[in-house]
Amino acid sequence: MSVARLKETLESLSKTVFEKQFRLDYQDLEDKVQEAVAEAIEELATEYLTEPWNHPQVKYIPDQGEIWRLKIGNQGKDIDHRIFFDINDEGLVFLTVEHRDHAYQS
């Protein structure tokens, strides 16, 4: 799924913002990973928009600067990524998406 298609799909969902770094990271992902990321964001933005912290794969990461993490995939598999986002007055602000191996490096 292209960035344009992801944006188009999610523009219909209120209160979602994609930072430049997220868009760049997303473009660099393999197609199957892009699809998994898009599905995870769509689920978060539709089913958990008002309370994203209730999603079973969301965790608050205070030592990273008041951001949230959405886990995608399983450890040891091709898809083992993390989406980092903020929750503010704009709604869900997607910051980055990275493979687990690189997600927690400073």
Short mmCIF file of N, CA and C in Angstrom, two decimals:
data_model
loop_
_atom_site.label_atom_id
_atom_site.label_comp_id
_atom_site.label_asym_id
_atom_site.label_seq_id
_atom_site.Cartn_x
_atom_site.Cartn_y
_atom_site.Cartn_z
N MET A 1 0.86 -1.17 0.00
CA MET A 1 0.00 0.00 0.00
C MET A 1 0.90 1.23 0.00
N SER A 2 0.68 2.11 -0.89
CA SER A 2 1.50 3.31 -1.00
C SER A 2 1.18 4.28 0.14
N VAL A 3 2.09 5.21 0.36
CA VAL A 3 1.87 6.24 1.37
C VAL A 3 0.62 7.04 1.02
N ALA A 4 0.45 7.32 -0.26
CA ALA A 4 -0.72 8.09 -0.70
C ALA A 4 -2.01 7.34 -0.37
N ARG A 5 -2.00 6.02 -0.61
CA ARG A 5 -3.21 5.24 -0.31
C ARG A 5 -3.46 5.17 1.19
N LEU A 6 -2.39 5.00 1.96
CA LEU A 6 -2.55 4.99 3.41
C LEU A 6 -3.13 6.32 3.88
N LYS A 7 -2.57 7.41 3.37
CA LYS A 7 -3.06 8.73 3.76
C LYS A 7 -4.51 8.91 3.34
N GLU A 8 -4.83 8.48 2.13
CA GLU A 8 -6.20 8.60 1.62
C GLU A 8 -7.17 7.80 2.49
N THR A 9 -6.76 6.59 2.84
CA THR A 9 -7.61 5.74 3.68
C THR A 9 -7.85 6.39 5.03
N LEU A 10 -6.78 6.94 5.61
CA LEU A 10 -6.88 7.46 6.96
C LEU A 10 -7.36 8.90 7.04
N GLU A 11 -7.36 9.61 5.90
CA GLU A 11 -7.89 10.98 5.92
C GLU A 11 -9.36 10.98 6.29
N SER A 12 -10.03 9.90 5.95
CA SER A 12 -11.44 9.81 6.30
C SER A 12 -11.63 9.61 7.80
N LEU A 13 -10.57 9.18 8.46
CA LEU A 13 -10.63 9.02 9.91
C LEU A 13 -10.18 10.32 10.55
N SER A 14 -11.00 10.86 11.40
CA SER A 14 -10.61 12.12 12.03
C SER A 14 -9.50 11.90 13.03
N LYS A 15 -8.78 12.96 13.28
CA LYS A 15 -7.77 12.99 14.33
C LYS A 15 -6.60 12.04 14.12
N THR A 16 -6.07 11.98 12.91
CA THR A 16 -4.82 11.25 12.67
C THR A 16 -3.87 12.17 11.91
N VAL A 17 -2.62 12.22 12.37
CA VAL A 17 -1.59 13.04 11.76
C VAL A 17 -0.36 12.16 11.55
N PHE A 18 0.30 12.32 10.39
CA PHE A 18 1.49 11.55 10.08
C PHE A 18 2.67 12.50 9.92
N GLU A 19 3.62 12.39 10.83
CA GLU A 19 4.82 13.22 10.75
C GLU A 19 5.68 12.80 9.56
N LYS A 20 6.53 13.71 9.11
CA LYS A 20 7.38 13.46 7.96
C LYS A 20 8.24 12.21 8.15
N GLN A 21 8.82 12.03 9.34
CA GLN A 21 9.68 10.86 9.58
C GLN A 21 8.89 9.56 9.45
N PHE A 22 7.65 9.56 9.91
CA PHE A 22 6.82 8.37 9.77
C PHE A 22 6.62 8.04 8.29
N ARG A 23 6.30 9.06 7.50
CA ARG A 23 6.06 8.83 6.07
C ARG A 23 7.32 8.31 5.38
N LEU A 24 8.48 8.83 5.75
CA LEU A 24 9.74 8.35 5.17
C LEU A 24 10.02 6.90 5.59
N ASP A 25 9.83 6.61 6.87
CA ASP A 25 10.03 5.24 7.35
C ASP A 25 9.10 4.27 6.63
N TYR A 26 7.84 4.68 6.49
CA TYR A 26 6.82 3.82 5.87
C TYR A 26 7.20 3.50 4.43
N GLN A 27 7.66 4.49 3.70
CA GLN A 27 8.04 4.28 2.29
C GLN A 27 9.16 3.26 2.15
N ASP A 28 10.03 3.16 3.14
CA ASP A 28 11.17 2.25 3.08
C ASP A 28 10.81 0.81 3.44
N LEU A 29 9.61 0.57 3.91
CA LEU A 29 9.21 -0.78 4.33
C LEU A 29 8.84 -1.65 3.13
N GLU A 30 9.02 -2.96 3.28
CA GLU A 30 8.57 -3.91 2.27
C GLU A 30 7.04 -3.85 2.19
N ASP A 31 6.50 -4.27 1.05
CA ASP A 31 5.06 -4.20 0.83
C ASP A 31 4.26 -4.91 1.91
N LYS A 32 4.68 -6.12 2.31
CA LYS A 32 3.91 -6.87 3.31
C LYS A 32 3.96 -6.17 4.67
N VAL A 33 5.05 -5.50 4.96
CA VAL A 33 5.16 -4.76 6.22
C VAL A 33 4.29 -3.50 6.15
N GLN A 34 4.30 -2.83 4.99
CA GLN A 34 3.43 -1.66 4.82
C GLN A 34 1.97 -2.04 5.05
N GLU A 35 1.58 -3.18 4.50
CA GLU A 35 0.20 -3.64 4.66
C GLU A 35 -0.13 -3.89 6.14
N ALA A 36 0.78 -4.53 6.86
CA ALA A 36 0.57 -4.80 8.28
C ALA A 36 0.49 -3.50 9.08
N VAL A 37 1.35 -2.54 8.75
CA VAL A 37 1.34 -1.24 9.42
C VAL A 37 0.02 -0.52 9.16
N ALA A 38 -0.40 -0.51 7.91
CA ALA A 38 -1.66 0.17 7.54
C ALA A 38 -2.84 -0.46 8.27
N GLU A 39 -2.88 -1.78 8.32
CA GLU A 39 -3.98 -2.47 9.02
C GLU A 39 -3.97 -2.15 10.51
N ALA A 40 -2.78 -2.14 11.12
CA ALA A 40 -2.68 -1.84 12.55
C ALA A 40 -3.13 -0.42 12.86
N ILE A 41 -2.72 0.52 12.02
CA ILE A 41 -3.12 1.92 12.23
C ILE A 41 -4.61 2.09 12.02
N GLU A 42 -5.13 1.45 11.00
CA GLU A 42 -6.57 1.55 10.75
C GLU A 42 -7.36 1.00 11.94
N GLU A 43 -6.93 -0.13 12.48
CA GLU A 43 -7.60 -0.70 13.65
C GLU A 43 -7.51 0.26 14.85
N LEU A 44 -6.31 0.77 15.09
CA LEU A 44 -6.12 1.70 16.21
C LEU A 44 -6.97 2.95 16.04
N ALA A 45 -6.98 3.50 14.85
CA ALA A 45 -7.68 4.76 14.59
C ALA A 45 -9.19 4.61 14.51
N THR A 46 -9.68 3.42 14.28
CA THR A 46 -11.13 3.24 14.21
C THR A 46 -11.70 2.64 15.49
N GLU A 47 -11.09 1.57 15.97
CA GLU A 47 -11.65 0.87 17.13
C GLU A 47 -11.17 1.42 18.46
N TYR A 48 -10.04 2.11 18.45
CA TYR A 48 -9.46 2.59 19.71
C TYR A 48 -9.17 4.08 19.70
N LEU A 49 -9.76 4.84 18.79
CA LEU A 49 -9.43 6.26 18.64
C LEU A 49 -9.63 7.05 19.93
N THR A 50 -10.71 6.81 20.62
CA THR A 50 -10.96 7.59 21.83
C THR A 50 -10.17 7.09 23.03
N GLU A 51 -9.72 5.82 23.00
CA GLU A 51 -8.93 5.26 24.09
C GLU A 51 -7.86 4.32 23.53
N PRO A 52 -6.88 4.86 22.81
CA PRO A 52 -5.88 4.00 22.17
C PRO A 52 -5.07 3.17 23.16
N TRP A 53 -4.96 3.62 24.40
CA TRP A 53 -4.21 2.89 25.42
C TRP A 53 -4.87 1.55 25.76
N ASN A 54 -6.12 1.34 25.36
CA ASN A 54 -6.79 0.07 25.60
C ASN A 54 -6.47 -1.00 24.57
N HIS A 55 -5.79 -0.62 23.49
CA HIS A 55 -5.39 -1.60 22.48
C HIS A 55 -4.39 -2.57 23.14
N PRO A 56 -4.54 -3.87 22.92
CA PRO A 56 -3.66 -4.83 23.60
C PRO A 56 -2.18 -4.73 23.23
N GLN A 57 -1.86 -4.11 22.11
CA GLN A 57 -0.47 -4.01 21.69
C GLN A 57 0.11 -2.60 21.88
N VAL A 58 -0.60 -1.76 22.61
CA VAL A 58 -0.13 -0.39 22.86
C VAL A 58 0.46 -0.31 24.26
N LYS A 59 1.59 0.38 24.35
CA LYS A 59 2.25 0.57 25.64
C LYS A 59 2.77 2.00 25.71
N TYR A 60 2.63 2.60 26.88
CA TYR A 60 3.17 3.94 27.13
C TYR A 60 4.67 3.82 27.41
N ILE A 61 5.47 4.66 26.75
CA ILE A 61 6.93 4.62 26.88
C ILE A 61 7.40 5.96 27.46
N PRO A 62 7.31 6.15 28.77
CA PRO A 62 7.64 7.46 29.36
C PRO A 62 9.11 7.85 29.21
N ASP A 63 10.01 6.88 29.20
CA ASP A 63 11.43 7.23 29.10
C ASP A 63 11.83 7.65 27.69
N GLN A 64 10.92 7.51 26.74
CA GLN A 64 11.17 7.96 25.37
C GLN A 64 10.58 9.35 25.12
N GLY A 65 10.00 9.96 26.14
CA GLY A 65 9.47 11.32 25.99
C GLY A 65 7.97 11.37 25.81
N GLU A 66 7.24 10.69 26.68
CA GLU A 66 5.78 10.69 26.64
C GLU A 66 5.22 10.27 25.29
N ILE A 67 5.70 9.17 24.78
CA ILE A 67 5.14 8.63 23.55
C ILE A 67 4.59 7.23 23.81
N TRP A 68 3.86 6.76 22.83
CA TRP A 68 3.22 5.46 22.89
C TRP A 68 3.79 4.57 21.80
N ARG A 69 3.73 3.26 22.05
CA ARG A 69 4.25 2.29 21.10
C ARG A 69 3.15 1.30 20.73
N LEU A 70 3.01 1.04 19.45
CA LEU A 70 2.10 0.01 18.95
C LEU A 70 2.96 -1.09 18.35
N LYS A 71 2.85 -2.28 18.90
CA LYS A 71 3.64 -3.42 18.45
C LYS A 71 2.92 -4.13 17.31
N ILE A 72 3.70 -4.45 16.25
CA ILE A 72 3.15 -5.16 15.09
C ILE A 72 3.99 -6.40 14.84
N GLY A 73 3.35 -7.53 14.69
CA GLY A 73 4.06 -8.76 14.36
C GLY A 73 4.57 -9.47 15.59
N ASN A 74 5.40 -10.48 15.33
CA ASN A 74 5.94 -11.31 16.40
C ASN A 74 7.46 -11.35 16.32
N GLN A 75 8.08 -11.41 17.47
CA GLN A 75 9.54 -11.47 17.53
C GLN A 75 10.03 -12.67 16.73
N GLY A 76 11.06 -12.44 15.92
CA GLY A 76 11.64 -13.52 15.13
C GLY A 76 10.99 -13.71 13.77
N LYS A 77 9.98 -12.97 13.48
CA LYS A 77 9.30 -13.07 12.18
C LYS A 77 9.72 -11.91 11.29
N ASP A 78 9.32 -11.98 10.01
CA ASP A 78 9.64 -10.90 9.08
C ASP A 78 9.03 -9.57 9.51
N ILE A 79 7.86 -9.65 10.10
CA ILE A 79 7.18 -8.44 10.56
C ILE A 79 7.28 -8.39 12.08
N ASP A 80 8.14 -7.54 12.55
CA ASP A 80 8.36 -7.35 13.99
C ASP A 80 8.71 -5.87 14.18
N HIS A 81 7.71 -5.03 14.01
CA HIS A 81 7.92 -3.58 13.95
C HIS A 81 7.20 -2.87 15.09
N ARG A 82 7.61 -1.63 15.29
CA ARG A 82 7.00 -0.78 16.30
C ARG A 82 6.63 0.56 15.67
N ILE A 83 5.42 0.98 15.96
CA ILE A 83 4.96 2.31 15.55
C ILE A 83 4.96 3.17 16.81
N PHE A 84 5.61 4.30 16.73
CA PHE A 84 5.63 5.23 17.86
C PHE A 84 4.73 6.41 17.53
N PHE A 85 3.89 6.77 18.50
CA PHE A 85 2.94 7.85 18.28
C PHE A 85 2.71 8.64 19.55
N ASP A 86 2.12 9.80 19.37
CA ASP A 86 1.78 10.69 20.47
C ASP A 86 0.26 10.84 20.47
N ILE A 87 -0.27 11.20 21.60
CA ILE A 87 -1.69 11.52 21.73
C ILE A 87 -1.76 12.95 22.25
N ASN A 88 -2.35 13.82 21.44
CA ASN A 88 -2.47 15.22 21.87
C ASN A 88 -3.77 15.80 21.35
N ASP A 89 -3.88 17.12 21.36
CA ASP A 89 -5.12 17.77 20.92
C ASP A 89 -5.45 17.48 19.46
N GLU A 90 -4.43 17.17 18.66
CA GLU A 90 -4.66 16.83 17.26
C GLU A 90 -5.21 15.42 17.10
N GLY A 91 -5.06 14.61 18.11
CA GLY A 91 -5.48 13.21 18.06
C GLY A 91 -4.27 12.31 18.10
N LEU A 92 -4.24 11.31 17.22
CA LEU A 92 -3.11 10.40 17.13
C LEU A 92 -2.08 10.98 16.17
N VAL A 93 -0.87 11.18 16.64
CA VAL A 93 0.20 11.74 15.82
C VAL A 93 1.26 10.64 15.67
N PHE A 94 1.35 10.08 14.46
CA PHE A 94 2.28 8.99 14.20
C PHE A 94 3.66 9.56 13.90
N LEU A 95 4.64 9.14 14.69
CA LEU A 95 5.98 9.72 14.65
C LEU A 95 6.96 8.91 13.80
N THR A 96 7.09 7.63 14.09
CA THR A 96 8.02 6.76 13.35
C THR A 96 7.48 5.34 13.31
N VAL A 97 8.02 4.55 12.39
CA VAL A 97 7.78 3.11 12.36
C VAL A 97 9.12 2.46 12.07
N GLU A 98 9.51 1.51 12.93
CA GLU A 98 10.83 0.91 12.82
C GLU A 98 10.77 -0.58 13.16
N HIS A 99 11.74 -1.33 12.63
CA HIS A 99 11.89 -2.72 13.02
C HIS A 99 12.29 -2.76 14.49
N ARG A 100 11.85 -3.78 15.18
CA ARG A 100 12.12 -3.90 16.62
C ARG A 100 13.61 -3.80 16.93
N ASP A 101 14.46 -4.37 16.08
CA ASP A 101 15.90 -4.35 16.33
C ASP A 101 16.47 -2.93 16.42
N HIS A 102 15.81 -1.98 15.78
CA HIS A 102 16.31 -0.60 15.74
C HIS A 102 15.44 0.37 16.54
N ALA A 103 14.28 -0.07 16.97
CA ALA A 103 13.29 0.83 17.54
C ALA A 103 13.71 1.45 18.87
N TYR A 104 14.50 0.76 19.64
CA TYR A 104 14.81 1.26 20.99
C TYR A 104 16.24 1.77 21.12
N GLN A 105 16.90 1.96 20.00
CA GLN A 105 18.25 2.53 20.04
C GLN A 105 18.13 4.04 20.12
N SER A 106 19.01 4.68 20.86
CA SER A 106 18.91 6.13 21.01
C SER A 106 19.51 6.86 19.84
#
